[in-house]
């Protein structure tokens, strides 16, 4: 709880992370909504919003290709930006937040090392997750029981979550060590007590995110127009708390 | 009453001129069946013949050079041919043949072993290119003397069929077997027109004569079997059991055997329903049975008569054998349930069941030539599917935020097709690019028949299908037979519409190209050659609007259409246009501004290729739906970003 309280006290770090998520939202939302309205509000779809909207507006010409290229590029940019911001975040978690210019300076300073750390830890994570997926997939493939794919999907997702928490633990330790030593450092240690606390915060953060996403989807897909804003807010609250808990897990290891 | 009708039906049919008596043993280890087949065939035409062509469809899977393998590239509906191991291939080999009791093996040849197979005239000359070899999907028996009209002949064949790893309808997966097109099958003799026998093509399905079948299947004792026909006897030996099925008036025989099958039963009127499903699908049984009953009632309404056989078997194959799914045979079809988690609002499994059952009408009883006229089975049946699904469920995709019925699906598919083909072609004549075969054989007839239904009214429309079924059931109807019924029942325009749907690219596309509503400007200038007084306070007449609408017919059919205008005060105004001369202008005054103008508001022309241009909206109503969709997509991106940056 101490870690959580400490992060709550210095909530500006959470706010920075959340603002990045919001920026991602706006980067997708603004062009998308502008395009939908411009392309269809004067047509048939301005009065009847039917399923034909998808082929006639979205998939017209190179529409789909343009959207996917745009989404992939945006995604890539925000991914790199996240790694960049983490330099400032980790620096602040060791000491304390000392203003945005300092934050940016630290981010820039640690970026190349953090990028290396990210690649070093995420590539084996991806490979192991893929192996787990393949193995559970082949068990499902060989069973006549058609419930097996469902069971195996749950098993494979659980393995993926455990693996990513373990790798995240190492990754986080390595990032602290790297900052303290001003040199790229790796870590493969599991310190029992810290690991359990870290895992608890991480799991709570993911659970919180999924719950609020689900609630948001309920509002967006079932409730009328009036509750559209509520659906949006729920998701954003989920993201904010998710980042809060995530930072608390990191703080625990600082 | 119904029973009496069934008896009448059976007794009124001509005596069957074809009889199959087959006895086979399944060897699950080797993935083979072997046994004997006795075919008794009578020449009921007035033309003699000196050859007997046999379909050996399984040989389409015997190598990667067959017509089927070359045309498909070894893929069928997303499933791949297993070419890595010899085990993955299949074949049907004839090892002995007797004609009327005398050995005639020397008179038998696989078509690609004959020096000039085109000269036999059993398949179309342009059906294959010379480079495709060897294809053994047809076997030819040469008779020493022609078989005269009215004469019969008996072929006794010893054969072995090795199943391929299932990817296209038939084959095995581990101990699961789906037996479709597994035995030598005689082609259809059409008298003067000769034999109707085609190679096994990627796109095409099958064509055969109605027959009496007796099939004895010997399988390991612990296997569960489902098959066409009625179970007549079951005997057991030490490790095996023999099930004998028999039935009259079907033109194919399929079976499945697996040691893991679970069985559910139910009834619909006089029909005993069997569902064979894999373990783990217990939770889907109710959905599958409901869909099957929806199909039985839906098609009975569409065709005017109940399914006449007393038994029906639905096979729900395991996903590992998904290539076996979604296929029709008489009295037995395979469905497809991708996962026990498939949401209730996603009625794809239901639609597949309804569709495959429907083939028992459009293919099973109305046995059109599937090689040459795919639209007669797939097209009419896809309409039937959408009809029966709408009748029972309303929607195929049913979520509060997204609803789609089978007609929407068909229109969207058809509208996406921009190629040069039309439905009235043989299966292999469609350009392989651009989705022509599926969009034209399935989707175009579906949405054009819906349009015809809207134009004629349901009663008259159903009369077409009732007449067609009553007249041609248990026969081989041709496109002209169907067009004849349309003309006779619904008149020349209806017939012209269906004919153009089949043989041209003519389409329907009505559009509103202009809709303006402006306040009537004050009168300026001279009135009776004198300056008119200008009311300075009232520059515009706020209570009166001048409205102009321009509509266009961008399609090829000149049918009358209605136009509806909605005004801000909630009132509506309607116009009609004969659809001629390309375009038309409507002008009218109103006391409230126009909100939108729509052409064909009731969607009579369901096959209209673009809905977007069917209206002009002056006051958008659906802005929040679009915003919601944008929020939804953006949040989805946020979620994916968050999950994928889990360990950062
Ligand atoms: Zn079909």
Short mmCIF file of C-alpha atoms and ligand atoms in Angstrom, two decimals, chain B residues 205 328 355-356 359 378 381 442, ligand 1:
data_model
loop_
_atom_site.label_atom_id
_atom_site.label_comp_id
_atom_site.label_asym_id
_atom_site.label_seq_id
_atom_site.Cartn_x
_atom_site.Cartn_y
_atom_site.Cartn_z
CA UNK B 205 -20.71 -29.84 -57.16
CA UNK B 328 -25.35 -31.25 -48.40
CA UNK B 355 -28.74 -23.62 -45.82
CA UNK B 356 -27.51 -27.20 -45.93
CA UNK B 359 -30.35 -28.23 -50.29
CA UNK B 378 -26.91 -22.50 -54.55
CA UNK B 381 -31.20 -22.19 -51.84
CA UNK B 442 -25.24 -17.38 -54.15
ZN1 LIG C 1 -25.05 -24.48 -50.71
#
